[in-house]
């Protein structure tokens, strides 16, 4: 079994592209996330046996509209048309490419959200090392066309849902002022692409961040382009004055002659009251994350957001890392500031050593306000870290008074593998009681697997390691070992609020490990006797660097697919933790390998089906890292307390207090397609949790939002 070489770097631009349409949503049905196999509302044991079991109830508020009509794999009769299916039902199988609300914000009674389209299709390829030639497939619940016929690649969409009227509106030509201009701006490329790159690239933008301040709503759309094209086709055509401004969006002395790709972003702006599209600002971050409006000490407000480096979509990973603030005005929102587009960079140069911030919260100590932030790793700088800011100035952070971050804890202060640990990311965080809770994110093989492979294969040339990438049959056992011993699931930590500013205190003396590994595998290169180079390797079990036994349980809550601490939110005296199950869709994929003739056998290129893997339906379950993980999750079930059905679902955890382990709810709110809780919104005092879905076919597919109805205590 051999991997097909990646066709084009531009192909990876669609890692999380999105597309869904708008329509009225009025459906309301009660759904309760359920612990274990209980069919009643959520129940779970608590430490006090005299107390009744916890019950938490949610109702389905709304879900993603359909945006396509599906006929079959590579069929010319598949139709993707978000605007059309906002007005009429699909003729054939309902297709919902909106599997994630990747970004969301609120305005009055409305939840605005941007989607990611058929995103689970890309995970086995990007982050489980599943060869591209095996990826095109269809099941009764999910269809992946990684190399689709012309016009069949989904695109990202933006919606807003009014929780009072129950109506979801697709943002487009017929629904917002200047909607046609938005359609043009959101689907046009910043750089003219070659015909081949255009065929393989994701159209449009993936909406990775969103925020609101007063009557303005912002969405960050991301794509990516060749670094050399950015220079030749964008920067070189500018006046010296314009070019000087644009260069502020890159690291100092950035090498525009290097090969590879870099992120490109458009920050789209709307008037959420008038429902009017206002235009966009441009940036060059590999990824864009959390937007948040913050109250300053003097009573004013500021909208802050983060952009930074990333390699998970094939980028070089050398973009600028920065915290930004909107400094425009209501009358001229996209002008002014150091970048002359309504934004300032308000972090100092030292912040560039860190990775992009995935989540941040504000807190006060001694009447001084600070940010605490979860950062990803910087590919050429610091590993993932929890960061704390200097005290906020009276009018907020600015160019003259920038944010200055210090490290509270690095992920490598925990993981015993100091090479693989540099591939981890810190994710969601929230305050609860006297603590800050925070967790990790492990993007599958894009994490430790790739970091170790890069250092010891690409650089050190350990032959027995390098040959795993050939997918030869004789290497299945070694490949399985490498895959599973470098794999990490989400770990959960906490720190007392009073200790966050104690940056000189060692992490082991202030951070508690709640869920994780007391010991874990470490990749160790070895040299043969008499050799001065590494020519082999072994895995050795070592204690974690915190020297702690987890207080409550195993990483991923005992499920190796739970790799992402997606959402932390405090509500109703409880702390809700939404995880993401990266393996959910694998069960469906491996149950239906022969559902369609071309499943796992072919690519669709230049208008024809190209058969590349005649035995692909067998190959897909042999030397395939995705299958190694799937089998491991199944094998772990009986030992770790989850059923085969629960293994497929997204899990919700609820902490009732700071003394007890989380109560585990494992049924995806009753929908077999839900595999995670991506985000939350609070509207009129109500909590809404937004899910992810591994399905894009049928009524259960697509993202959903569930409203919290209460608990029995």
XYZ file of C-alpha atoms in Angstrom:
713
model
C 0.000 0.000 0.000
C 1.519 3.337 -0.996
C 0.465 6.931 -0.441
C -0.340 9.144 -3.386
C 1.879 12.199 -3.348
C -0.037 15.387 -2.622
C -1.127 16.957 -5.867
C -0.592 20.604 -5.005
C 0.100 22.717 -1.983
C -2.892 24.786 -3.013
C -5.134 21.762 -2.478
C -4.689 22.165 1.259
C -6.287 25.608 1.204
C -9.620 23.937 1.776
C -8.877 22.243 5.069
C -11.869 23.849 6.709
C -13.771 25.533 3.852
C -17.478 25.871 4.333
C -20.780 26.139 2.529
C -24.423 26.130 3.619
C -27.577 27.964 2.630
C -30.298 29.865 4.453
C -33.896 28.956 5.160
C -36.466 29.363 7.907
C -35.892 26.998 10.810
C -38.813 26.447 13.115
C -38.252 22.874 14.274
C -38.227 22.375 18.046
C -37.881 19.009 19.683
C -36.680 18.003 23.102
C -33.338 16.237 23.243
C -31.361 15.215 26.279
C -27.698 14.372 26.264
C -27.505 11.058 28.079
C -24.880 9.530 30.281
C -23.811 5.995 29.326
C -26.716 4.063 27.755
C -29.468 5.631 29.863
C -32.421 6.668 27.696
C -33.850 9.132 30.228
C -32.553 12.723 30.597
C -28.884 12.962 31.532
C -28.064 11.076 34.730
C -24.738 10.497 36.368
C -23.553 9.491 39.786
C -22.110 12.106 42.125
C -19.835 11.618 45.103
C -22.678 12.046 47.612
C -24.692 8.839 47.228
C -27.657 10.398 49.047
C -28.166 12.980 46.307
C -30.227 12.245 43.203
C -28.349 11.706 39.991
C -27.675 14.789 37.912
C -30.152 15.579 35.159
C -29.340 18.175 32.524
C -31.769 18.883 29.703
C -31.239 20.577 26.359
C -33.683 21.296 23.535
C -32.728 21.561 19.897
C -32.912 25.227 18.917
C -31.910 25.119 15.249
C -29.565 23.495 12.769
C -27.668 24.195 9.585
C -29.831 24.486 6.463
C -29.265 22.275 3.453
C -27.117 23.677 0.681
C -27.120 20.852 -1.819
C -28.865 17.970 -3.511
C -26.850 14.740 -3.597
C -27.103 12.072 -6.279
C -23.921 10.044 -5.872
C -20.143 9.955 -5.817
C -18.720 11.862 -8.824
C -22.245 12.280 -10.249
C -22.880 15.200 -12.572
C -26.335 15.485 -10.976
C -24.991 16.594 -7.600
C -25.948 20.228 -7.086
C -24.457 22.751 -4.648
C -26.423 25.989 -4.495
C -26.858 27.685 -1.091
C -29.074 30.446 -2.456
C -31.388 28.102 -4.349
C -31.833 25.692 -1.453
C -32.621 28.585 0.842
C -35.908 28.753 -1.103
C -36.646 25.162 -2.045
C -36.068 21.623 -0.833
C -33.359 19.498 -2.468
C -34.614 17.248 -5.262
C -32.579 14.263 -4.133
C -30.741 13.372 -0.927
C -30.441 16.347 1.405
C -26.832 17.574 1.522
C -25.595 19.771 4.399
C -21.974 20.749 4.075
C -22.182 23.007 7.141
C -20.681 20.554 9.626
C -19.162 23.145 11.985
C -20.096 26.548 13.275
C -16.413 27.368 13.165
C -17.047 30.921 14.345
C -19.957 32.599 16.077
C -21.011 35.831 17.746
C -24.232 37.371 19.032
C -26.243 40.516 18.382
C -29.455 41.117 20.290
C -31.663 38.051 19.796
C -29.433 36.733 17.000
C -26.646 34.187 16.808
C -24.417 34.880 13.793
C -22.224 31.992 12.685
C -19.846 31.011 9.928
C -19.595 27.402 8.863
C -16.929 24.939 7.812
C -17.951 22.740 4.907
C -17.693 18.940 4.917
C -14.740 19.507 7.196
C -14.533 15.966 8.506
C -13.601 14.825 4.990
C -10.213 16.446 5.407
C -9.331 15.093 8.821
C -8.332 11.519 7.892
C -6.181 12.901 5.065
C -4.605 15.867 6.859
C -4.412 14.546 10.413
C -4.586 10.743 10.259
C -2.202 10.191 7.351
C -4.849 8.461 5.232
C -3.603 8.481 1.602
C -5.503 10.818 -0.717
C -6.284 8.048 -3.193
C -8.383 6.349 -0.497
C -10.323 9.424 0.539
C -13.094 9.733 -2.070
C -16.036 7.727 -0.774
C -19.751 7.743 -0.006
C -21.824 6.146 2.762
C -25.511 6.550 3.632
C -24.497 9.381 5.991
C -21.466 11.070 4.519
C -19.930 11.877 1.143
C -16.343 12.963 0.549
C -15.216 14.218 -2.814
C -11.679 15.395 -2.189
C -11.232 15.781 -5.941
C -14.775 16.718 -7.025
C -16.298 17.444 -10.413
C -16.330 21.115 -11.378
C -18.664 23.199 -9.241
C -19.098 20.566 -6.532
C -16.643 21.796 -3.914
C -18.590 23.317 -0.983
C -17.918 26.890 0.085
C -18.213 28.649 3.424
C -21.395 30.541 4.288
C -22.530 32.949 6.997
C -25.934 32.801 8.727
C -27.765 34.510 11.532
C -30.521 32.905 13.563
C -33.123 34.816 15.580
C -33.825 32.775 18.703
C -37.150 34.562 19.275
C -38.651 34.045 15.808
C -36.859 30.753 15.091
C -35.793 32.009 11.645
C -32.355 31.353 10.151
C -31.186 33.729 7.425
C -28.472 33.018 4.903
C -26.245 36.068 4.357
C -26.335 36.693 0.623
C -27.637 38.803 -2.262
C -31.302 38.686 -1.305
C -30.992 39.056 2.467
C -28.545 41.874 3.300
C -27.845 45.282 1.794
C -24.868 45.009 -0.575
C -25.315 41.233 -0.430
C -24.267 40.809 -4.044
C -21.001 42.604 -3.293
C -20.451 40.313 -0.317
C -21.028 37.277 -2.531
C -18.406 38.603 -4.927
C -15.899 39.467 -2.199
C -16.385 36.187 -0.357
C -15.914 34.044 -3.448
C -13.190 35.945 -5.295
C -9.509 35.125 -5.084
C -7.016 37.740 -3.988
C -4.497 36.278 -6.437
C -5.094 34.933 -9.900
C -4.513 31.192 -9.802
C -3.304 28.841 -12.493
C -5.960 26.545 -13.938
C -4.553 23.556 -12.040
C -4.304 25.411 -8.730
C -7.812 26.778 -9.217
C -9.133 23.255 -9.795
C -7.482 21.889 -6.651
C -7.967 24.869 -4.332
C -10.863 25.605 -2.055
C -12.941 28.496 -3.364
C -13.887 31.327 -1.072
C -12.977 31.644 2.584
C -13.306 29.606 5.748
C -14.789 31.690 8.574
C -12.449 31.042 11.481
C -13.312 33.904 13.805
C -16.209 36.260 14.530
C -17.014 39.077 16.929
C -19.336 42.014 17.502
C -19.091 45.452 19.031
C -22.164 47.698 19.139
C -23.900 47.395 15.753
C -20.883 45.953 13.923
C -20.188 42.267 13.326
C -16.890 40.933 11.985
C -16.099 37.597 10.315
C -12.554 36.499 9.563
C -12.386 34.564 6.298
C -9.204 32.600 5.609
C -7.541 31.158 2.530
C -3.889 30.747 1.555
C -1.561 31.401 -1.357
C 1.973 30.869 -2.575
C 4.380 33.224 -0.801
C 6.035 34.074 -4.080
C 2.672 34.865 -5.657
C 1.795 37.153 -2.759
C 4.885 39.177 -3.557
C 4.671 39.092 -7.342
C 0.908 39.434 -7.770
C -0.046 41.548 -4.763
C 2.788 43.475 -3.147
C 4.834 44.336 -6.222
C 1.887 46.153 -7.761
C 1.485 48.574 -4.861
C 2.824 52.071 -4.454
C 5.792 52.435 -2.064
C 3.454 53.933 0.544
C 0.919 51.099 0.249
C 3.640 48.459 0.248
C 5.146 49.892 3.450
C 1.779 49.496 5.170
C 1.265 45.934 3.890
C 4.722 44.847 5.069
C 3.655 45.618 8.652
C 1.395 42.565 8.363
C 4.437 40.278 8.019
C 7.353 39.532 10.354
C 10.301 41.870 9.947
C 12.653 40.816 7.138
C 10.189 38.212 5.887
C 11.669 36.102 3.079
C 9.312 36.437 0.118
C 11.579 34.287 -2.062
C 10.955 31.113 -0.050
C 8.740 28.398 -1.465
C 5.539 27.356 0.251
C 2.253 28.966 1.195
C 1.052 31.542 3.689
C -2.398 32.389 4.971
C -4.502 35.216 3.598
C -7.480 36.724 5.416
C -10.378 39.024 4.727
C -12.096 40.506 7.775
C -15.647 40.997 6.492
C -17.727 43.618 8.303
C -21.512 43.939 8.642
C -23.940 46.337 10.253
C -25.970 43.803 12.243
C -28.863 46.234 12.772
C -29.316 47.490 9.222
C -28.268 44.057 7.866
C -25.760 45.712 5.577
C -22.408 44.485 4.248
C -19.746 47.189 4.736
C -16.601 45.735 3.143
C -13.420 43.978 4.286
C -9.844 44.444 5.505
C -6.933 42.230 4.394
C -4.281 40.359 6.421
C -1.735 37.556 5.956
C -2.102 35.256 8.962
C -1.953 31.473 8.605
C -4.923 31.267 10.932
C -7.241 33.670 12.736
C -8.843 32.908 16.079
C -10.912 34.316 18.894
C -12.607 37.738 18.662
C -13.839 39.291 21.888
C -15.212 42.635 23.024
C -13.699 43.716 26.331
C -14.669 46.420 28.820
C -11.675 48.635 29.628
C -10.922 49.969 33.121
C -12.179 53.447 32.103
C -15.535 52.060 30.953
C -14.827 52.126 27.208
C -14.884 48.993 25.055
C -12.498 47.408 22.586
C -12.743 44.530 20.110
C -9.611 42.342 20.155
C -8.616 39.345 18.056
C -5.611 37.184 17.209
C -3.858 35.991 14.069
C -0.762 33.849 13.832
C 1.305 31.035 12.333
C 0.048 27.522 11.622
C 1.170 24.507 9.596
C -1.899 22.287 9.860
C -3.133 23.259 6.391
C 0.242 22.877 4.699
C 1.446 26.416 5.396
C 5.125 27.184 5.958
C 4.126 28.461 9.395
C 6.057 31.736 9.348
C 3.271 34.309 9.386
C 3.228 37.093 11.963
C 1.792 36.352 15.400
C -0.173 39.313 16.738
C -3.013 40.609 18.870
C -5.093 43.229 17.067
C -7.694 45.803 18.017
C -10.358 47.465 15.916
C -9.797 51.239 15.999
C -12.148 52.384 13.255
C -15.254 54.487 13.775
C -18.949 53.874 13.224
C -18.895 56.270 10.275
C -15.683 54.903 8.760
C -15.120 51.434 10.222
C -12.482 50.257 7.722
C -10.126 53.227 7.871
C -7.532 54.511 10.302
C -5.025 52.782 12.526
C -1.446 51.806 11.801
C -2.620 49.531 8.981
C -5.008 52.103 7.488
C -7.817 49.523 7.447
C -9.433 50.140 10.825
C -7.053 47.936 12.838
C -3.942 48.263 14.981
C -1.462 45.609 16.042
C -1.400 46.017 19.832
C 1.091 43.314 20.832
C 4.812 43.894 21.142
C 7.496 42.131 19.118
C 8.147 39.593 21.870
C 4.697 38.138 21.255
C 5.874 36.916 17.837
C 7.733 34.007 19.483
C 4.439 32.429 20.589
C 1.781 30.652 18.569
C -1.643 32.042 17.751
C -4.036 32.428 20.688
C -6.999 30.070 20.456
C -8.968 31.390 23.435
C -8.634 34.168 25.998
C -10.419 35.476 29.075
C -10.203 38.638 31.127
C -9.794 38.631 34.893
C -8.920 41.006 37.698
C -6.368 40.823 40.482
C -5.969 43.745 42.909
C -8.360 45.808 40.781
C -6.149 45.397 37.694
C -7.468 43.683 34.583
C -5.433 41.097 32.647
C -5.879 38.642 29.784
C -5.095 34.959 30.213
C -4.669 33.258 26.847
C -4.253 29.753 25.433
C -1.670 29.743 22.653
C -0.837 27.172 20.023
C 2.746 26.253 19.252
C 4.844 28.455 17.019
C 6.571 26.178 14.466
C 9.752 28.258 14.757
C 9.360 29.557 18.291
C 7.763 28.575 21.563
C 5.680 25.452 22.201
C 2.026 25.823 23.151
C 1.678 27.930 26.277
C -0.741 29.474 28.701
C 0.019 33.197 28.764
C -0.851 36.092 31.045
C -0.757 39.752 30.084
C 0.488 42.866 31.786
C -2.164 44.972 33.481
C -4.539 46.570 30.996
C -4.169 50.339 30.532
C -7.197 52.486 31.319
C -8.265 52.740 27.672
C -7.153 49.266 26.688
C -4.106 47.981 24.848
C -2.787 50.105 21.998
C 0.194 50.670 19.738
C 1.734 52.951 22.353
C 0.773 50.729 25.303
C 0.865 47.177 23.876
C 0.023 43.915 25.544
C 3.061 42.108 26.938
C 2.643 38.412 27.645
C 4.498 36.122 30.018
C 4.407 32.338 30.157
C 2.348 30.644 32.853
C 2.924 27.092 31.592
C 4.153 25.427 28.416
C 2.618 22.188 27.180
C 6.113 20.694 27.263
C 6.091 21.301 31.025
C 3.691 18.339 31.038
C 4.354 15.990 28.108
C 7.437 13.804 28.643
C 8.154 13.718 24.894
C 9.827 17.074 24.371
C 9.890 16.736 20.578
C 6.369 15.419 20.050
C 5.049 17.810 22.692
C 5.912 20.744 20.455
C 3.078 19.666 18.170
C 0.370 20.190 20.811
C -1.841 23.246 21.229
C -3.671 24.775 24.147
C -7.342 25.341 23.433
C -10.436 26.419 25.379
C -10.323 27.847 28.889
C -12.768 29.241 31.458
C -12.951 30.391 35.051
C -14.871 28.252 37.524
C -14.819 28.754 41.266
C -11.347 29.872 42.305
C -9.707 28.279 39.261
C -8.939 28.720 35.606
C -9.638 25.454 33.755
C -7.876 24.840 30.431
C -7.246 21.989 28.035
C -5.148 20.838 25.110
C -5.749 20.184 21.422
C -3.916 17.535 19.406
C -4.485 17.738 15.675
C -3.879 14.075 15.093
C -0.808 13.192 13.087
C -0.243 16.888 12.391
C 1.040 17.023 15.975
C 3.567 14.693 17.596
C 3.606 12.244 14.668
C 4.793 14.944 12.247
C 7.103 16.702 14.695
C 9.026 13.528 15.483
C 9.033 12.435 11.846
C 10.433 15.815 10.797
C 13.261 15.782 13.342
C 14.317 12.148 13.073
C 13.422 11.278 9.483
C 13.713 14.521 7.512
C 16.696 15.786 9.512
C 18.360 12.748 11.120
C 17.434 10.247 8.389
C 16.647 7.237 10.615
C 15.857 4.772 7.859
C 13.537 2.496 9.848
C 11.436 5.549 10.709
C 11.450 7.068 7.239
C 10.263 3.842 5.621
C 6.977 3.991 7.526
C 5.914 6.657 5.033
C 6.130 4.063 2.236
C 3.134 2.163 3.695
C 4.731 -1.213 2.934
C 2.956 -4.306 4.231
C 5.960 -5.492 6.246
C 5.902 -2.231 8.223
C 2.293 -2.468 9.459
C 3.250 -3.476 13.010
C 5.903 -0.754 13.294
C 3.609 1.839 11.752
C 0.809 0.971 14.168
C 3.181 1.288 17.103
C 4.479 4.646 15.895
C 0.983 5.961 15.238
C -0.474 5.004 18.597
C 2.527 5.814 20.795
C 2.813 9.322 19.355
C -0.954 9.868 19.539
C -2.298 12.157 22.255
C -5.844 12.931 23.409
C -6.985 16.067 25.249
C -5.629 16.700 28.739
C -7.363 19.004 31.224
C -5.593 21.246 33.732
C -6.441 23.983 36.205
C -4.666 26.686 38.143
C -5.841 28.884 40.992
C -6.609 32.417 39.856
C -4.250 33.805 42.483
C -1.374 31.813 40.925
C -1.816 32.897 37.303
C 0.412 35.939 37.776
C 3.080 33.879 39.577
C 5.029 33.374 36.363
C 8.258 32.548 38.212
C 6.665 29.650 40.072
C 7.369 26.293 38.339
C 4.237 24.851 36.686
C 4.414 21.657 38.748
C 3.946 23.784 41.872
C 0.867 25.677 40.680
C -0.892 23.677 37.930
C -3.072 20.640 38.656
C -3.483 17.814 36.151
C -7.153 16.774 36.194
C -7.296 14.410 33.205
C -4.168 13.120 31.498
C -1.371 10.574 31.708
C 0.791 9.868 34.744
C 3.195 8.229 32.284
C 3.374 8.300 28.514
C 5.480 7.045 25.636
C 8.589 8.937 24.567
C 10.307 8.446 21.200
C 14.020 7.746 21.807
C 16.507 7.624 18.900
C 19.301 5.101 19.316
C 22.752 4.506 17.876
C 24.268 1.124 17.100
C 27.536 0.281 18.887
C 30.374 2.118 17.206
C 28.023 4.394 15.242
C 28.019 8.172 15.603
C 24.620 8.658 13.963
C 21.108 7.634 14.926
C 20.117 4.485 13.062
C 17.148 3.191 15.043
C 14.597 4.097 17.688
C 12.534 2.783 20.549
C 9.667 3.984 22.727
C 10.227 4.380 26.465
C 7.555 5.036 29.088
C 8.330 8.106 31.234
C 6.550 10.095 33.943
C 4.898 13.338 32.928
C 6.956 16.460 33.599
C 4.527 17.715 36.242
C 5.269 14.580 38.289
C 1.555 14.268 38.984
C -1.042 11.548 38.908
C -4.195 12.852 37.216
C -6.679 13.903 39.860
C -9.753 12.570 38.051
C -8.905 10.364 35.063
C -7.273 9.568 31.751
C -6.641 11.909 28.823
C -9.595 12.158 26.458
C -11.715 10.855 29.366
C -10.508 7.398 28.317
C -11.350 7.835 24.607
C -8.406 8.401 22.262
C -10.611 10.155 19.727
C -11.364 13.027 22.122
C -8.472 15.177 20.967
C -9.819 18.708 21.254
C -10.918 20.749 24.263
C -13.433 22.520 22.052
C -15.494 24.608 24.471
C -15.401 25.640 28.113
C -18.267 27.753 29.471
C -19.557 28.447 32.978
C -23.353 28.622 33.316
C -25.943 27.932 35.995
C -23.242 27.271 38.580
C -21.688 24.550 36.447
C -18.732 24.301 34.090
C -19.593 22.769 30.703
C -16.808 21.197 28.659
C -17.441 20.251 25.050
C -14.986 17.806 23.466
C -14.491 16.826 19.837
C -14.405 13.182 18.737
C -12.047 12.911 15.762
C -12.888 9.245 15.183
C -16.689 9.413 14.852
C -16.779 9.313 11.064
C -14.290 6.443 10.908
C -16.929 4.004 12.156
C -19.192 4.926 9.265
C -16.344 4.909 6.744
C -15.155 1.428 7.681
C -18.698 0.030 7.942
C -19.439 1.039 4.333
C -16.178 0.601 2.459
C -17.967 -0.988 -0.521
C -21.141 1.131 -0.407
C -20.285 2.684 -3.785
C -18.217 1.119 -6.549
C -15.588 3.882 -6.610
C -15.237 4.117 -2.817
C -11.530 4.409 -1.886
C -10.452 3.506 -5.419
C -10.229 6.628 -7.534
C -9.699 10.335 -7.996
C -11.817 12.536 -10.220
C -9.560 14.711 -12.367
C -10.037 16.749 -15.535
C -13.593 15.508 -15.955
C -12.880 11.793 -15.713
C -12.753 9.158 -12.975
C -9.150 7.989 -12.625
C -8.899 4.498 -11.071
C -5.745 4.426 -8.930
C -6.392 1.842 -6.222
C -8.226 -1.241 -7.547
C -7.871 -2.839 -4.100
C -8.585 0.358 -2.197
C -11.545 -1.101 -0.325
C -9.127 -3.612 1.185
C -6.181 -1.230 1.493
C -8.233 1.212 3.541
C -8.302 -1.197 6.512
C -4.719 -2.462 6.265
C -1.707 -0.146 6.631
C -3.801 2.916 7.351
C -3.097 5.054 10.452
C -6.769 6.064 10.572
C -7.723 2.397 10.898
C -5.107 1.857 13.618
C -6.798 4.579 15.652
C -10.313 3.299 14.944
C -9.377 -0.203 16.105
C -7.697 1.150 19.230
C -10.818 3.117 20.195
C -12.918 -0.028 19.816
C -10.468 -2.110 21.846
C -10.411 0.452 24.665
C -14.190 0.654 25.077
C -14.876 -2.131 27.549
C -11.805 -1.256 29.605
C -12.541 2.478 29.750
C -16.292 2.388 30.262
C -17.939 3.358 26.983
C -20.107 1.373 24.576
C -19.497 1.006 20.823
C -22.331 3.470 20.198
C -20.935 6.000 22.650
C -17.533 5.651 20.998
C -19.004 7.323 17.897
C -20.582 10.350 19.587
C -19.485 13.734 20.798
C -19.188 13.982 24.580
C -20.240 16.746 26.944
C -18.680 16.985 30.412
C -20.166 18.952 33.300
C -18.291 19.925 36.460
C -20.718 20.597 39.304
C -18.023 21.790 41.678
C -14.245 21.952 41.981
C -13.978 18.839 44.138
C -15.609 16.228 41.911
C -14.766 14.742 38.529
C -16.847 15.839 35.571
C -20.147 14.105 34.892
C -19.846 12.447 31.481
C -22.611 12.627 28.894
C -21.849 10.532 25.848
C -24.743 10.578 23.384
C -24.239 13.718 21.272
C -27.597 15.181 22.417
C -29.325 12.122 20.979
C -28.148 12.739 17.395
C -25.830 9.978 16.097
C -24.146 12.479 13.780
C -23.041 14.919 16.485
C -19.379 14.452 17.342
C -18.542 17.535 19.383
C -19.510 20.831 20.976
C -17.651 23.485 19.000
C -18.806 26.720 20.607
C -21.417 28.439 22.698
C -23.576 31.546 22.664
C -25.439 33.325 25.440
C -28.579 35.181 24.364
C -31.023 36.784 26.789
C -29.442 34.807 29.609
C -29.862 31.444 27.851
C -26.952 29.157 26.984
C -26.758 27.646 23.496
C -24.205 24.974 22.632
C -23.197 24.603 18.985
C -22.318 21.114 17.780
C -20.174 19.630 15.069
C -21.300 16.825 12.786
C -19.407 14.179 10.862
C -22.466 13.686 8.605
C -23.337 15.750 5.540
C -26.136 13.562 4.103
C -29.653 13.239 5.482
C -31.828 14.898 8.098
C -29.457 14.252 11.032
C -26.503 15.887 9.283
C -25.005 19.308 9.785
C -24.262 21.474 12.797
C -26.935 22.157 15.411
C -27.483 24.470 18.374
C -29.032 23.216 21.611
C -30.518 25.414 24.305
C -29.879 24.572 27.939
C -33.195 24.061 29.754
C -31.883 23.396 33.252
C -30.938 20.645 35.658
C -32.307 18.896 38.704
C -29.905 20.819 40.920
